[in-house]
């Protein structure tokens, strides 16, 4: 077996769950390389960074447990292959989560009906506004804690959240639909 590195890390950045560490092992070719480390949740392990989710929407904010099972998570490798890894699932940015939501919802013909003055209004999912997508993205990010964000989005029934959102919006705006 090849010698890679001893499990001696220097913490570089503490995320909300997990952290980024530097390998400290002068005998390893990976000496001084940065690596993502998963943190524990009730259901499993992941990396979750609220700061990136809220302020750096194109940076890695979430890594699912399944990705940590496959490889060492070197920061350089993740950054160099970010687009490919996001498409494969398991690694997410705030913007990729929002895109996953739009993709998951686009196949549903209608989500919402509202009766106002005897008229039924229907909003197609392709017409959902950014505010609603942001609400769903934040809820996804808050709750997902080991699986891929794509899996969580597809497994969740968003109908009630969408209905409540548009009831409030129509009440407040007198929205023309």
Tab-separated table of N, CA and C in Angstrom:
chain	number	residue	atom	x	y	z
A	1	UNK	N	0.845	-1.191	0.000
A	1	UNK	CA	0.000	0.000	0.000
A	1	UNK	C	0.886	1.248	0.000
A	2	UNK	N	0.545	2.205	-0.831
A	2	UNK	CA	1.314	3.445	-0.901
A	2	UNK	C	1.076	4.299	0.331
A	3	UNK	N	2.118	5.000	0.720
A	3	UNK	CA	2.000	5.945	1.823
A	3	UNK	C	1.425	7.256	1.293
A	4	UNK	N	0.261	7.661	1.755
A	4	UNK	CA	-0.338	8.907	1.282
A	4	UNK	C	-0.086	10.045	2.267
A	5	UNK	N	-0.624	9.930	3.471
A	5	UNK	CA	-0.406	10.929	4.499
A	5	UNK	C	-0.935	10.395	5.815
A	6	UNK	N	-0.359	10.890	6.884
A	6	UNK	CA	-0.872	10.562	8.214
A	6	UNK	C	-2.098	11.423	8.462
A	7	UNK	N	-2.931	10.978	9.355
A	7	UNK	CA	-4.158	11.706	9.652
A	7	UNK	C	-3.870	12.845	10.633
A	8	UNK	N	-2.998	13.751	10.224
A	8	UNK	CA	-2.662	14.918	11.045
A	8	UNK	C	-2.988	16.164	10.242
A	9	UNK	N	-4.055	16.821	10.605
A	9	UNK	CA	-4.526	17.970	9.848
A	9	UNK	C	-4.471	19.232	10.700
A	10	UNK	N	-4.274	20.331	10.029
A	10	UNK	CA	-4.366	21.646	10.672
A	10	UNK	C	-5.654	22.283	10.154
A	11	UNK	N	-6.541	22.663	11.059
A	11	UNK	CA	-7.806	23.247	10.619
A	11	UNK	C	-7.550	24.617	10.009
A	12	UNK	N	-8.130	24.831	8.818
A	12	UNK	CA	-7.962	26.094	8.108
A	12	UNK	C	-9.249	26.905	8.164
A	13	UNK	N	-10.394	26.220	8.004
A	13	UNK	CA	-11.683	26.924	7.956
A	13	UNK	C	-12.765	26.018	8.536
A	14	UNK	N	-13.463	26.512	9.538
A	14	UNK	CA	-14.548	25.750	10.152
A	14	UNK	C	-15.866	26.171	9.512
A	15	UNK	N	-16.524	25.235	8.829
A	15	UNK	CA	-17.844	25.492	8.258
A	15	UNK	C	-18.892	25.183	9.322
A	16	UNK	N	-20.149	25.363	8.978
A	16	UNK	CA	-21.214	25.076	9.935
A	16	UNK	C	-21.259	23.588	10.275
A	17	UNK	N	-21.024	22.755	9.263
A	17	UNK	CA	-20.837	21.317	9.481
A	17	UNK	C	-19.619	20.932	8.661
A	18	UNK	N	-18.607	20.375	9.301
A	18	UNK	CA	-17.376	20.021	8.615
A	18	UNK	C	-16.405	21.180	8.584
A	19	UNK	N	-15.275	20.968	7.929
A	19	UNK	CA	-14.277	22.018	7.860
A	19	UNK	C	-13.312	21.748	6.712
A	20	UNK	N	-12.491	22.754	6.434
A	20	UNK	CA	-11.401	22.602	5.476
A	20	UNK	C	-10.117	22.541	6.302
A	21	UNK	N	-9.292	21.532	6.027
A	21	UNK	CA	-8.061	21.326	6.777
A	21	UNK	C	-6.878	21.269	5.823
A	22	UNK	N	-5.691	21.491	6.385
A	22	UNK	CA	-4.455	21.374	5.625
A	22	UNK	C	-3.733	20.118	6.116
A	23	UNK	N	-3.269	19.305	5.179
A	23	UNK	CA	-2.512	18.106	5.533
A	23	UNK	C	-1.129	18.547	5.995
A	24	UNK	N	-0.734	18.092	7.166
A	24	UNK	CA	0.577	18.424	7.726
A	24	UNK	C	1.364	17.128	7.864
A	25	UNK	N	2.099	16.778	6.828
A	25	UNK	CA	2.888	15.548	6.836
A	25	UNK	C	4.015	15.694	5.816
A	26	UNK	N	5.204	16.000	6.277
A	26	UNK	CA	6.334	16.275	5.379
A	26	UNK	C	6.727	15.070	4.528
A	27	UNK	N	6.322	13.858	4.907
A	27	UNK	CA	6.654	12.663	4.134
A	27	UNK	C	5.675	12.402	2.993
A	28	UNK	N	4.598	13.137	2.939
A	28	UNK	CA	3.558	12.883	1.937
A	28	UNK	C	3.651	13.866	0.782
A	29	UNK	N	3.325	13.387	-0.402
A	29	UNK	CA	3.240	14.300	-1.551
A	29	UNK	C	2.067	15.263	-1.402
A	30	UNK	N	1.180	14.998	-0.461
A	30	UNK	CA	0.018	15.863	-0.217
A	30	UNK	C	0.267	16.873	0.902
A	31	UNK	N	1.496	16.979	1.379
A	31	UNK	CA	1.818	17.939	2.432
A	31	UNK	C	1.362	19.339	2.027
A	32	UNK	N	0.680	20.025	2.925
A	32	UNK	CA	0.157	21.385	2.758
A	32	UNK	C	-1.028	21.487	1.795
A	33	UNK	N	-1.568	20.385	1.319
A	33	UNK	CA	-2.777	20.416	0.486
A	33	UNK	C	-3.992	20.629	1.385
A	34	UNK	N	-4.983	21.341	0.849
A	34	UNK	CA	-6.242	21.559	1.570
A	34	UNK	C	-7.215	20.445	1.232
A	35	UNK	N	-7.985	20.027	2.239
A	35	UNK	CA	-8.919	18.927	2.072
A	35	UNK	C	-10.220	19.247	2.819
A	36	UNK	N	-11.365	18.919	2.208
A	36	UNK	CA	-12.648	19.031	2.900
A	36	UNK	C	-12.789	17.855	3.855
A	37	UNK	N	-13.282	18.127	5.047
A	37	UNK	CA	-13.620	17.062	5.984
A	37	UNK	C	-15.099	17.178	6.313
A	38	UNK	N	-15.778	16.033	6.334
A	38	UNK	CA	-17.207	16.015	6.651
A	38	UNK	C	-17.407	16.238	8.141
A	39	UNK	N	-18.578	16.740	8.476
A	39	UNK	CA	-18.983	16.854	9.867
A	39	UNK	C	-20.197	15.980	10.094
A	40	UNK	N	-20.432	15.602	11.331
A	40	UNK	CA	-21.532	14.698	11.648
A	40	UNK	C	-22.848	15.409	11.845
A	41	UNK	N	-23.924	14.775	11.379
A	41	UNK	CA	-25.291	15.230	11.640
A	41	UNK	C	-26.044	14.054	12.252
A	42	UNK	N	-27.311	14.241	12.574
A	42	UNK	CA	-28.110	13.143	13.131
A	42	UNK	C	-28.208	11.972	12.166
A	43	UNK	N	-28.232	12.244	10.876
A	43	UNK	CA	-28.466	11.201	9.886
A	43	UNK	C	-27.217	10.704	9.170
A	44	UNK	N	-26.137	11.418	9.264
A	44	UNK	CA	-24.937	11.021	8.532
A	44	UNK	C	-23.927	12.152	8.530
A	45	UNK	N	-23.101	12.176	7.491
A	45	UNK	CA	-22.022	13.157	7.406
A	45	UNK	C	-22.165	14.000	6.152
A	46	UNK	N	-21.743	15.250	6.253
A	46	UNK	CA	-21.745	16.140	5.096
A	46	UNK	C	-20.866	17.334	5.402
A	47	UNK	N	-20.732	18.213	4.429
A	47	UNK	CA	-20.084	19.505	4.599
A	47	UNK	C	-21.130	20.546	4.259
A	48	UNK	N	-21.353	21.499	5.140
A	48	UNK	CA	-22.382	22.519	4.906
A	48	UNK	C	-21.858	23.876	5.367
A	49	UNK	N	-21.891	24.863	4.470
A	49	UNK	CA	-21.310	26.176	4.731
A	49	UNK	C	-22.343	27.269	4.434
A	50	UNK	N	-22.991	27.776	5.493
A	50	UNK	CA	-24.012	28.809	5.331
A	50	UNK	C	-23.435	30.101	4.774
A	51	UNK	N	-22.201	30.438	5.122
A	51	UNK	CA	-21.614	31.678	4.616
A	51	UNK	C	-21.534	31.648	3.093
A	52	UNK	N	-21.035	30.544	2.537
A	52	UNK	CA	-20.981	30.445	1.076
A	52	UNK	C	-22.378	30.435	0.473
A	53	UNK	N	-23.306	29.736	1.113
A	53	UNK	CA	-24.672	29.700	0.590
A	53	UNK	C	-25.259	31.103	0.503
A	54	UNK	N	-25.036	31.915	1.532
A	54	UNK	CA	-25.672	33.235	1.593
A	54	UNK	C	-24.904	34.328	0.864
A	55	UNK	N	-23.571	34.231	0.800
A	55	UNK	CA	-22.798	35.366	0.262
A	55	UNK	C	-21.938	35.026	-0.955
A	56	UNK	N	-21.706	33.756	-1.227
A	56	UNK	CA	-20.866	33.366	-2.371
A	56	UNK	C	-21.599	32.270	-3.145
A	57	UNK	N	-22.626	32.632	-3.908
A	57	UNK	CA	-23.529	31.629	-4.495
A	57	UNK	C	-22.909	30.703	-5.534
A	58	UNK	N	-21.695	31.001	-5.990
A	58	UNK	CA	-21.027	30.109	-6.943
A	58	UNK	C	-19.923	29.283	-6.293
A	59	UNK	N	-19.769	29.402	-4.985
A	59	UNK	CA	-18.764	28.615	-4.253
A	59	UNK	C	-19.426	27.380	-3.644
A	60	UNK	N	-18.628	26.381	-3.331
A	60	UNK	CA	-19.152	25.148	-2.740
A	60	UNK	C	-19.761	25.465	-1.379
A	61	UNK	N	-21.016	25.087	-1.205
A	61	UNK	CA	-21.668	25.285	0.087
A	61	UNK	C	-22.118	23.958	0.692
A	62	UNK	N	-22.172	22.882	-0.115
A	62	UNK	CA	-22.672	21.613	0.397
A	62	UNK	C	-22.002	20.447	-0.319
A	63	UNK	N	-21.586	19.451	0.458
A	63	UNK	CA	-21.055	18.203	-0.092
A	63	UNK	C	-21.750	17.063	0.651
A	64	UNK	N	-22.373	16.167	-0.100
A	64	UNK	CA	-23.122	15.057	0.484
A	64	UNK	C	-22.189	13.948	0.963
A	65	UNK	N	-22.704	13.152	1.876
A	65	UNK	CA	-21.931	12.051	2.457
A	65	UNK	C	-21.379	11.104	1.392
A	66	UNK	N	-22.170	10.796	0.378
A	66	UNK	CA	-21.754	9.816	-0.634
A	66	UNK	C	-20.471	10.221	-1.340
A	67	UNK	N	-20.211	11.508	-1.464
A	67	UNK	CA	-19.007	11.978	-2.145
A	67	UNK	C	-17.777	11.737	-1.270
A	68	UNK	N	-17.940	11.897	0.037
A	68	UNK	CA	-16.820	11.635	0.945
A	68	UNK	C	-16.467	10.149	0.964
A	69	UNK	N	-17.428	9.292	0.669
A	69	UNK	CA	-17.174	7.852	0.643
A	69	UNK	C	-16.299	7.441	-0.541
A	70	UNK	N	-16.276	8.252	-1.598
A	70	UNK	CA	-15.601	7.861	-2.834
A	70	UNK	C	-14.129	8.243	-2.884
A	71	UNK	N	-13.784	9.457	-2.475
A	71	UNK	CA	-12.422	9.967	-2.661
A	71	UNK	C	-12.018	10.874	-1.510
A	72	UNK	N	-10.701	11.150	-1.469
A	72	UNK	CA	-10.248	12.256	-0.623
A	72	UNK	C	-10.737	13.541	-1.270
A	73	UNK	N	-11.209	14.445	-0.482
A	73	UNK	CA	-11.870	15.643	-1.000
A	73	UNK	C	-10.909	16.835	-1.012
A	74	UNK	N	-9.936	16.795	-1.917
A	74	UNK	CA	-8.984	17.895	-2.017
A	74	UNK	C	-9.660	19.130	-2.597
A	75	UNK	N	-9.450	20.266	-1.956
A	75	UNK	CA	-10.088	21.524	-2.359
A	75	UNK	C	-9.716	21.879	-3.798
A	76	UNK	N	-8.452	21.725	-4.157
A	76	UNK	CA	-8.023	22.036	-5.530
A	76	UNK	C	-8.790	21.197	-6.547
A	77	UNK	N	-8.899	19.903	-6.283
A	77	UNK	CA	-9.605	19.001	-7.210
A	77	UNK	C	-11.077	19.409	-7.337
A	78	UNK	N	-11.714	19.714	-6.213
A	78	UNK	CA	-13.130	20.115	-6.232
A	78	UNK	C	-13.296	21.388	-7.055
A	79	UNK	N	-12.453	22.377	-6.816
A	79	UNK	CA	-12.571	23.642	-7.542
A	79	UNK	C	-12.296	23.485	-9.034
A	80	UNK	N	-11.328	22.646	-9.383
A	80	UNK	CA	-10.999	22.437	-10.795
A	80	UNK	C	-12.087	21.659	-11.541
A	81	UNK	N	-12.843	20.850	-10.814
A	81	UNK	CA	-13.853	19.987	-11.433
A	81	UNK	C	-15.265	20.296	-10.960
A	82	UNK	N	-15.460	21.503	-10.450
A	82	UNK	CA	-16.723	21.863	-9.800
A	82	UNK	C	-17.937	21.641	-10.693
A	83	UNK	N	-17.911	22.124	-11.914
A	83	UNK	CA	-19.087	21.994	-12.790
A	83	UNK	C	-19.434	20.531	-13.045
A	84	UNK	N	-18.426	19.717	-13.324
A	84	UNK	CA	-18.648	18.283	-13.565
A	84	UNK	C	-19.208	17.606	-12.317
A	85	UNK	N	-18.645	17.922	-11.150
A	85	UNK	CA	-19.080	17.293	-9.900
A	85	UNK	C	-20.501	17.712	-9.517
A	86	UNK	N	-20.864	18.957	-9.806
A	86	UNK	CA	-22.229	19.412	-9.539
A	86	UNK	C	-23.205	18.640	-10.416
A	87	UNK	N	-22.871	18.459	-11.693
A	87	UNK	CA	-23.743	17.704	-12.596
A	87	UNK	C	-23.891	16.250	-12.168
A	88	UNK	N	-22.828	15.674	-11.619
A	88	UNK	CA	-22.887	14.290	-11.153
A	88	UNK	C	-23.683	14.170	-9.864
A	89	UNK	N	-23.858	15.258	-9.138
A	89	UNK	CA	-24.611	15.253	-7.884
A	89	UNK	C	-23.683	15.086	-6.697
A	90	UNK	N	-24.150	15.519	-5.556
A	90	UNK	CA	-23.378	15.351	-4.332
A	90	UNK	C	-22.621	16.581	-3.895
A	91	UNK	N	-22.346	17.484	-4.815
A	91	UNK	CA	-21.676	18.742	-4.492
A	91	UNK	C	-22.559	19.868	-5.009
A	92	UNK	N	-22.743	20.905	-4.193
A	92	UNK	CA	-23.678	21.968	-4.578
A	92	UNK	C	-23.145	23.343	-4.231
A	93	UNK	N	-23.612	24.318	-5.001
A	93	UNK	CA	-23.473	25.735	-4.671
A	93	UNK	C	-24.898	26.265	-4.494
A	94	UNK	N	-25.051	27.457	-3.971
A	94	UNK	CA	-26.388	28.038	-3.838
A	94	UNK	C	-27.056	28.143	-5.206
A	95	UNK	N	-26.298	28.574	-6.215
A	95	UNK	CA	-26.875	28.706	-7.556
A	95	UNK	C	-27.231	27.353	-8.160
A	96	UNK	N	-26.422	26.325	-7.890
A	96	UNK	CA	-26.758	25.005	-8.444
A	96	UNK	C	-28.005	24.436	-7.774
A	97	UNK	N	-28.199	24.718	-6.482
A	97	UNK	CA	-29.416	24.271	-5.790
A	97	UNK	C	-30.638	24.940	-6.415
A	98	UNK	N	-30.547	26.225	-6.682
A	98	UNK	CA	-31.669	26.944	-7.305
A	98	UNK	C	-31.973	26.385	-8.694
A	99	UNK	N	-30.941	26.047	-9.436
A	99	UNK	CA	-31.143	25.456	-10.765
A	99	UNK	C	-31.773	24.073	-10.657
A	100	UNK	N	-31.349	23.292	-9.665
A	100	UNK	CA	-31.950	21.971	-9.434
A	100	UNK	C	-33.439	22.103	-9.126
A	101	UNK	N	-33.804	23.129	-8.358
A	101	UNK	CA	-35.214	23.357	-8.022
A	101	UNK	C	-36.001	23.686	-9.282
A	102	UNK	N	-35.493	24.593	-10.073
A	102	UNK	CA	-36.176	24.939	-11.328
A	102	UNK	C	-36.336	23.711	-12.226
A	103	UNK	N	-35.292	22.893	-12.318
A	103	UNK	CA	-35.366	21.680	-13.142
A	103	UNK	C	-36.393	20.694	-12.602
A	104	UNK	N	-36.422	20.521	-11.281
A	104	UNK	CA	-37.351	19.560	-10.679
A	104	UNK	C	-38.799	20.014	-10.832
A	105	UNK	N	-39.039	21.311	-10.766
A	105	UNK	CA	-40.411	21.826	-10.815
A	105	UNK	C	-40.933	22.018	-12.233
A	106	UNK	N	-40.062	22.089	-13.210
A	106	UNK	CA	-40.511	22.427	-14.564
A	106	UNK	C	-41.388	21.349	-15.191
A	107	UNK	N	-41.312	20.127	-14.683
A	107	UNK	CA	-42.108	19.053	-15.261
A	107	UNK	C	-43.530	19.004	-14.712
A	108	UNK	N	-43.794	19.728	-13.648
A	108	UNK	CA	-45.146	19.785	-13.092
A	108	UNK	C	-45.914	20.869	-13.830
A	109	UNK	N	-47.026	20.462	-14.403
A	109	UNK	CA	-47.771	21.376	-15.257
A	109	UNK	C	-48.272	22.586	-14.482
A	110	UNK	N	-48.915	22.363	-13.343
A	110	UNK	CA	-49.423	23.455	-12.515
A	110	UNK	C	-49.198	23.106	-11.060
A	111	UNK	N	-48.918	24.132	-10.286
A	111	UNK	CA	-48.720	23.907	-8.870
A	111	UNK	C	-49.802	24.528	-8.011
A	112	UNK	N	-50.441	25.552	-8.499
A	112	UNK	CA	-51.195	26.379	-7.566
A	112	UNK	C	-52.457	26.918	-8.204
A	113	UNK	N	-53.540	26.828	-7.472
A	113	UNK	CA	-54.782	27.456	-7.907
A	113	UNK	C	-55.304	28.303	-6.754
A	114	UNK	N	-55.818	29.459	-7.096
A	114	UNK	CA	-56.330	30.360	-6.063
A	114	UNK	C	-57.648	30.956	-6.533
A	115	UNK	N	-58.661	30.853	-5.704
A	115	UNK	CA	-59.978	31.378	-6.054
A	115	UNK	C	-60.106	32.784	-5.473
A	116	UNK	N	-60.313	33.750	-6.354
A	116	UNK	CA	-60.451	35.140	-5.915
A	116	UNK	C	-61.595	35.747	-6.718
A	117	UNK	N	-62.582	36.204	-6.029
A	117	UNK	CA	-63.754	36.783	-6.685
A	117	UNK	C	-64.364	35.815	-7.698
A	118	UNK	N	-64.321	34.525	-7.351
A	118	UNK	CA	-64.927	33.528	-8.224
A	118	UNK	C	-64.089	33.134	-9.422
A	119	UNK	N	-62.894	33.706	-9.552
A	119	UNK	CA	-62.026	33.393	-10.692
A	119	UNK	C	-60.880	32.511	-10.189
A	120	UNK	N	-60.622	31.429	-10.896
A	120	UNK	CA	-59.511	30.552	-10.529
A	120	UNK	C	-58.275	30.985	-11.311
A	121	UNK	N	-57.192	31.253	-10.588
A	121	UNK	CA	-55.916	31.642	-11.197
A	121	UNK	C	-54.947	30.481	-11.071
A	122	UNK	N	-54.209	30.206	-12.104
A	122	UNK	CA	-53.227	29.129	-12.084
A	122	UNK	C	-51.865	29.698	-12.477
A	123	UNK	N	-50.847	29.343	-11.699
A	123	UNK	CA	-49.489	29.789	-11.992
A	123	UNK	C	-48.701	28.568	-12.437
A	124	UNK	N	-48.137	28.621	-13.622
A	124	UNK	CA	-47.301	27.523	-14.092
A	124	UNK	C	-45.945	27.589	-13.400
A	125	UNK	N	-45.351	26.440	-13.186
A	125	UNK	CA	-44.075	26.409	-12.472
A	125	UNK	C	-42.985	27.203	-13.192
A	126	UNK	N	-43.046	27.294	-14.505
A	126	UNK	CA	-42.033	28.076	-15.232
A	126	UNK	C	-42.119	29.566	-14.901
A	127	UNK	N	-43.251	29.992	-14.323
A	127	UNK	CA	-43.438	31.406	-13.981
A	127	UNK	C	-43.177	31.715	-12.503
A	128	UNK	N	-42.703	30.738	-11.733
A	128	UNK	CA	-42.399	31.003	-10.325
A	128	UNK	C	-41.344	32.092	-10.234
A	129	UNK	N	-41.521	33.003	-9.285
A	129	UNK	CA	-40.567	34.097	-9.156
A	129	UNK	C	-39.332	33.673	-8.350
A	130	UNK	N	-38.287	34.506	-8.444
A	130	UNK	CA	-37.020	34.192	-7.779
A	130	UNK	C	-37.163	34.112	-6.268
A	131	UNK	N	-38.047	34.912	-5.703
A	131	UNK	CA	-38.247	34.888	-4.253
A	131	UNK	C	-38.702	33.508	-3.790
A	132	UNK	N	-39.632	32.902	-4.506
A	132	UNK	CA	-40.100	31.564	-4.153
A	132	UNK	C	-38.978	30.545	-4.308
A	133	UNK	N	-38.225	30.624	-5.386
A	133	UNK	CA	-37.101	29.700	-5.602
A	133	UNK	C	-36.085	29.850	-4.470
A	134	UNK	N	-35.825	31.085	-4.028
A	134	UNK	CA	-34.900	31.325	-2.916
A	134	UNK	C	-35.415	30.706	-1.618
A	135	UNK	N	-36.715	30.792	-1.373
A	135	UNK	CA	-37.302	30.202	-0.165
A	135	UNK	C	-37.131	28.683	-0.183
A	136	UNK	N	-37.407	28.071	-1.316
A	136	UNK	CA	-37.257	26.615	-1.436
A	136	UNK	C	-35.784	26.223	-1.297
A	137	UNK	N	-34.890	27.007	-1.890
A	137	UNK	CA	-33.455	26.717	-1.798
A	137	UNK	C	-32.976	26.774	-0.352
A	138	UNK	N	-33.409	27.798	0.390
A	138	UNK	CA	-33.001	27.917	1.790
A	138	UNK	C	-33.559	26.765	2.613
A	139	UNK	N	-34.811	26.410	2.380
A	139	UNK	CA	-35.391	25.277	3.116
A	139	UNK	C	-34.637	23.988	2.795
A	140	UNK	N	-34.306	23.789	1.533
A	140	UNK	CA	-33.521	22.619	1.133
A	140	UNK	C	-32.189	22.608	1.868
A	141	UNK	N	-31.494	23.724	1.839
A	141	UNK	CA	-30.171	23.807	2.462
A	141	UNK	C	-30.250	23.619	3.971
A	142	UNK	N	-31.285	24.172	4.606
A	142	UNK	CA	-31.461	24.013	6.052
A	142	UNK	C	-31.644	22.550	6.440
A	143	UNK	N	-32.417	21.818	5.657
A	143	UNK	CA	-32.843	20.480	6.063
A	143	UNK	C	-31.912	19.386	5.586
A	144	UNK	N	-31.407	19.451	4.357
A	144	UNK	CA	-30.591	18.363	3.826
A	144	UNK	C	-29.345	18.204	4.693
A	145	UNK	N	-29.021	16.960	5.074
A	145	UNK	CA	-27.886	16.798	5.981
A	145	UNK	C	-27.057	15.541	5.745
A	146	UNK	N	-27.189	14.905	4.619
A	146	UNK	CA	-26.300	13.791	4.280
A	146	UNK	C	-26.481	13.363	2.829
A	147	UNK	N	-27.695	13.527	2.292
A	147	UNK	CA	-27.983	13.068	0.943
A	147	UNK	C	-27.686	14.169	-0.071
A	148	UNK	N	-27.851	13.871	-1.335
A	148	UNK	CA	-27.646	14.906	-2.339
A	148	UNK	C	-28.817	15.883	-2.304
A	149	UNK	N	-28.541	17.129	-2.654
A	149	UNK	CA	-29.626	18.120	-2.688
A	149	UNK	C	-30.644	17.753	-3.762
A	150	UNK	N	-30.184	17.163	-4.874
A	150	UNK	CA	-31.103	16.756	-5.941
A	150	UNK	C	-32.111	15.738	-5.418
A	151	UNK	N	-31.634	14.758	-4.641
A	151	UNK	CA	-32.524	13.736	-4.082
A	151	UNK	C	-33.560	14.377	-3.165
A	152	UNK	N	-33.090	15.260	-2.288
A	152	UNK	CA	-34.010	15.891	-1.340
A	152	UNK	C	-35.076	16.706	-2.080
A	153	UNK	N	-34.664	17.469	-3.067
A	153	UNK	CA	-35.610	18.303	-3.817
A	153	UNK	C	-36.666	17.441	-4.495
A	154	UNK	N	-36.235	16.349	-5.115
A	154	UNK	CA	-37.171	15.479	-5.837
A	154	UNK	C	-38.088	14.684	-4.907
A	155	UNK	N	-37.630	14.369	-3.700
A	155	UNK	CA	-38.429	13.579	-2.762
A	155	UNK	C	-39.448	14.422	-2.003
A	156	UNK	N	-39.313	15.723	-2.041
A	156	UNK	CA	-40.146	16.604	-1.230
A	156	UNK	C	-41.339	17.110	-2.030
A	157	UNK	N	-42.500	17.103	-1.399
A	157	UNK	CA	-43.704	17.676	-2.001
A	157	UNK	C	-43.767	19.157	-1.605
A	158	UNK	N	-43.552	20.009	-2.568
A	158	UNK	CA	-43.471	21.454	-2.319
A	158	UNK	C	-44.823	22.148	-2.464
A	159	UNK	N	-45.878	21.414	-2.741
A	159	UNK	CA	-47.174	22.007	-3.067
A	159	UNK	C	-47.680	22.952	-1.984
A	160	UNK	N	-47.667	22.533	-0.734
A	160	UNK	CA	-48.207	23.366	0.343
A	160	UNK	C	-47.387	24.644	0.520
A	161	UNK	N	-46.073	24.540	0.460
A	161	UNK	CA	-45.223	25.723	0.576
A	161	UNK	C	-45.537	26.710	-0.547
A	162	UNK	N	-45.671	26.203	-1.769
A	162	UNK	CA	-45.962	27.065	-2.917
A	162	UNK	C	-47.341	27.708	-2.784
A	163	UNK	N	-48.306	26.918	-2.372
A	163	UNK	CA	-49.662	27.445	-2.204
A	163	UNK	C	-49.684	28.555	-1.149
A	164	UNK	N	-49.055	28.328	-0.008
A	164	UNK	CA	-49.010	29.347	1.052
A	164	UNK	C	-48.281	30.602	0.582
A	165	UNK	N	-47.196	30.422	-0.149
A	165	UNK	CA	-46.432	31.563	-0.655
A	165	UNK	C	-47.310	32.445	-1.534
A	166	UNK	N	-48.010	31.837	-2.495
A	166	UNK	CA	-48.807	32.648	-3.414
A	166	UNK	C	-50.079	33.193	-2.777
A	167	UNK	N	-50.637	32.515	-1.790
A	167	UNK	CA	-51.775	33.097	-1.056
A	167	UNK	C	-51.345	34.401	-0.399
A	168	UNK	N	-50.199	34.373	0.265
A	168	UNK	CA	-49.683	35.580	0.922
A	168	UNK	C	-49.331	36.656	-0.098
A	169	UNK	N	-48.709	36.268	-1.173
A	169	UNK	CA	-48.295	37.212	-2.202
A	169	UNK	C	-49.512	37.891	-2.832
A	170	UNK	N	-50.528	37.123	-3.138
A	170	UNK	CA	-51.736	37.688	-3.749
A	170	UNK	C	-52.471	38.585	-2.754
A	171	UNK	N	-52.529	38.174	-1.507
A	171	UNK	CA	-53.155	39.016	-0.476
A	171	UNK	C	-52.442	40.347	-0.358
A	172	UNK	N	-51.101	40.315	-0.391
A	172	UNK	CA	-50.304	41.521	-0.187
A	172	UNK	C	-50.182	42.390	-1.425
A	173	UNK	N	-50.229	41.795	-2.603
A	173	UNK	CA	-49.944	42.540	-3.828
A	173	UNK	C	-51.173	42.853	-4.682
A	174	UNK	N	-52.240	42.114	-4.484
A	174	UNK	CA	-53.358	42.132	-5.406
A	174	UNK	C	-52.831	41.814	-6.808
A	175	UNK	N	-52.036	40.742	-6.851
A	175	UNK	CA	-51.291	40.314	-8.030
A	175	UNK	C	-52.199	39.983	-9.197
A	176	UNK	N	-51.822	40.471	-10.373
A	176	UNK	CA	-52.489	40.098	-11.621
A	176	UNK	C	-51.891	38.801	-12.098
A	177	UNK	N	-52.703	37.772	-12.199
A	177	UNK	CA	-52.166	36.481	-12.636
A	177	UNK	C	-52.639	36.121	-14.016
